[in-house]
GROMACS .gro file of C-alpha atoms in nm:
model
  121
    1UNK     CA    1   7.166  -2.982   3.060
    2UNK     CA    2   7.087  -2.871   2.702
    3UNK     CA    3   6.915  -2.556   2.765
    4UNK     CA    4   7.133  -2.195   2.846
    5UNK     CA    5   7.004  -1.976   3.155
    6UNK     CA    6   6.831  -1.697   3.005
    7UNK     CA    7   6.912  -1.312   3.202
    8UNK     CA    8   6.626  -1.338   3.403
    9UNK     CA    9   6.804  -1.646   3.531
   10UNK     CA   10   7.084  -1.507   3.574
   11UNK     CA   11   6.989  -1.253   3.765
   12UNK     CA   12   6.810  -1.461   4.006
   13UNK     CA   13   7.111  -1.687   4.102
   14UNK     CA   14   7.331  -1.378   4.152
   15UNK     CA   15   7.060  -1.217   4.350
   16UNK     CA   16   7.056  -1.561   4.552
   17UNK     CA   17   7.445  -1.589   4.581
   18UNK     CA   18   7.514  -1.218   4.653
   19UNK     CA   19   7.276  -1.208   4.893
   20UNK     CA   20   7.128  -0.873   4.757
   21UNK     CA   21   6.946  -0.695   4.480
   22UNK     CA   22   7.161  -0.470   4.320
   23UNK     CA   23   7.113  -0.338   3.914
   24UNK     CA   24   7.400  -0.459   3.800
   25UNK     CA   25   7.600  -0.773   3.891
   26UNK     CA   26   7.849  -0.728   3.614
   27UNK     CA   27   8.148  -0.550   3.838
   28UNK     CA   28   8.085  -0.769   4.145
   29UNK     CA   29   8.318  -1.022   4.234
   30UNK     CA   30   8.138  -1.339   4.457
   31UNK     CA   31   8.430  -1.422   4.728
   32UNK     CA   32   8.466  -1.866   4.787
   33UNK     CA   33   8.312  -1.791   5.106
   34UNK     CA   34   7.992  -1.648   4.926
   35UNK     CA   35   8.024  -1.948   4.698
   36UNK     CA   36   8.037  -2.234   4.940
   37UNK     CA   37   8.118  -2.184   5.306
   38UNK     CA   38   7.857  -1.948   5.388
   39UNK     CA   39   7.540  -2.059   5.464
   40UNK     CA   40   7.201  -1.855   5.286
   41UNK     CA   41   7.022  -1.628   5.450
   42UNK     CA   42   6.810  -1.852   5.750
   43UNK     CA   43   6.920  -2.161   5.558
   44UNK     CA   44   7.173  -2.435   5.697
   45UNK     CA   45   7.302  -2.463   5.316
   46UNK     CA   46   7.565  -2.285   5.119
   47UNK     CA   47   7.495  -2.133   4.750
   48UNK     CA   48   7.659  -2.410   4.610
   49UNK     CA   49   7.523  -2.681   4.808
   50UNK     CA   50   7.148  -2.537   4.673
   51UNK     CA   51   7.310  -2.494   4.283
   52UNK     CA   52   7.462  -2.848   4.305
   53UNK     CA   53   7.100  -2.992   4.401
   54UNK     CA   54   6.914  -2.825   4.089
   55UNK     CA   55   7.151  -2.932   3.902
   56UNK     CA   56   7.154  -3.278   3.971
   57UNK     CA   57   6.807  -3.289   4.000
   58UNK     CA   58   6.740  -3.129   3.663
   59UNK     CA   59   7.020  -3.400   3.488
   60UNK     CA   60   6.887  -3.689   3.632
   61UNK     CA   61   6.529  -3.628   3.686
   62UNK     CA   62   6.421  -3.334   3.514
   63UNK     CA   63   6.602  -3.255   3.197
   64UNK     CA   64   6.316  -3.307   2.943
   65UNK     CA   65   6.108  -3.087   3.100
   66UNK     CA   66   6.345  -2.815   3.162
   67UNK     CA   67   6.520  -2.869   2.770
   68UNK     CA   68   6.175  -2.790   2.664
   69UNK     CA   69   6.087  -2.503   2.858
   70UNK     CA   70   5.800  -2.626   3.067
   71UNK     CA   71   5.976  -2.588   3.422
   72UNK     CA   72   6.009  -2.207   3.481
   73UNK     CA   73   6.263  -2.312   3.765
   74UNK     CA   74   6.475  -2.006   3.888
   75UNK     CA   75   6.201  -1.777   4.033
   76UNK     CA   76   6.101  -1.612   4.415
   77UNK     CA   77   5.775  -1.685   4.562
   78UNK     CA   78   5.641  -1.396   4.561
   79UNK     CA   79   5.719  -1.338   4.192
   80UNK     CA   80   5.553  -1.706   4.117
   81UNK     CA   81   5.261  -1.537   4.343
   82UNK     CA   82   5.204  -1.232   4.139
   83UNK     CA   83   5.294  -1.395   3.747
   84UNK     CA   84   4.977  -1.646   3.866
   85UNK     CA   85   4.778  -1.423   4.028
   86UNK     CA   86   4.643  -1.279   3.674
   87UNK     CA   87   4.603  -1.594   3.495
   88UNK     CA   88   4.322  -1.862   3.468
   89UNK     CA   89   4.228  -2.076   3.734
   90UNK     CA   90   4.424  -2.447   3.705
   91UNK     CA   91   4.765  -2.231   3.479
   92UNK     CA   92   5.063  -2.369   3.762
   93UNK     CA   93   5.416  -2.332   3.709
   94UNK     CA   94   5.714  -2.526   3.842
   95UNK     CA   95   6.002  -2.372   4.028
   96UNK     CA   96   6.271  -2.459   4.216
   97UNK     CA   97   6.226  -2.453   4.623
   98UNK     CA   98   6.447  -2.233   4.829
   99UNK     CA   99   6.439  -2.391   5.111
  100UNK     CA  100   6.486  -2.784   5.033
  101UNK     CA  101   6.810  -2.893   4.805
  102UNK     CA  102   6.688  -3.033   4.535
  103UNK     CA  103   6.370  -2.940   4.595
  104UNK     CA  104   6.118  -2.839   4.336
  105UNK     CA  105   5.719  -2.643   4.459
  106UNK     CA  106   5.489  -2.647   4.211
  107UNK     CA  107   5.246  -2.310   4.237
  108UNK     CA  108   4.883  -2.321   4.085
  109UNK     CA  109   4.569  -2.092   4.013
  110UNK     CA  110   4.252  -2.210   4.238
  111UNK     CA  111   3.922  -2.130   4.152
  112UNK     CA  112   3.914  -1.805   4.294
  113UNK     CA  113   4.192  -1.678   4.144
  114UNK     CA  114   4.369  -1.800   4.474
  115UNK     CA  115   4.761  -1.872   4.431
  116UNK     CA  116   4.879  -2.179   4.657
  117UNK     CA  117   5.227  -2.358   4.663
  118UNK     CA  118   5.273  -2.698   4.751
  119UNK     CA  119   5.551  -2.785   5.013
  120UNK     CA  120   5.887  -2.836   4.814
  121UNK     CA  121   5.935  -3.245   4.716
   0.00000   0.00000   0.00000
């Protein structure tokens, strides 16, 4: 899409394909079952199924935003939760959902210093 996944990225998507946190991805081999039979954890979609939907969503919908590094994209919600939870009230962030394909939540600051998340759209 005109912008390369940075480590932290990377990292993210093989914690979300292997299923586990481990330090060190490098010597693990992800079987085609892991890829795109398997469902996710308490999710009726397969890795793949959830890659192929930020994908397409960043091509087609997104890619400006994401080329200029303004959608943060491949983070957890909790991590969204704590990288707001010391900033000023209104800073939000845009990341992908985990539980809708193609999904993206957008996470904001209130005015107590109160994270929220809106459902994924």
């Amino acid at each position: 899409t005109g912008r390369s996944l940075t480590e932290e990225n990377l990292r993210f998507l093989a914690e979300k394909a292997f299923r586990t946190q481990v330090n060190d991805y490098s010597g693990m081999m992800l079987s085609w079952s892991q890829f795109c039979k398997e469902p996710l954890p308490e999710r009726n979609f397969t890795f793949w199924e959830w890659f192929y939907a930020v994908m397409k969503l960043t091509r087609e919908h997104l890619r400006g935003p994401w080329n200029d590094g303004y959608i943060l994209g491949f983070v957890r919600k909790k991590q969204a939760e704590e990288m707001l939870s010391a900033c000023a009230n209104g800073t939000f962030l845009l990341r992908f959902s985990d539980s809708e394909l193609g999904g993206v939540t957008i996470a904001w600051v209130g005015e107590q210093t109160e994270v929220f998340m809106l459902q994924p759209f």
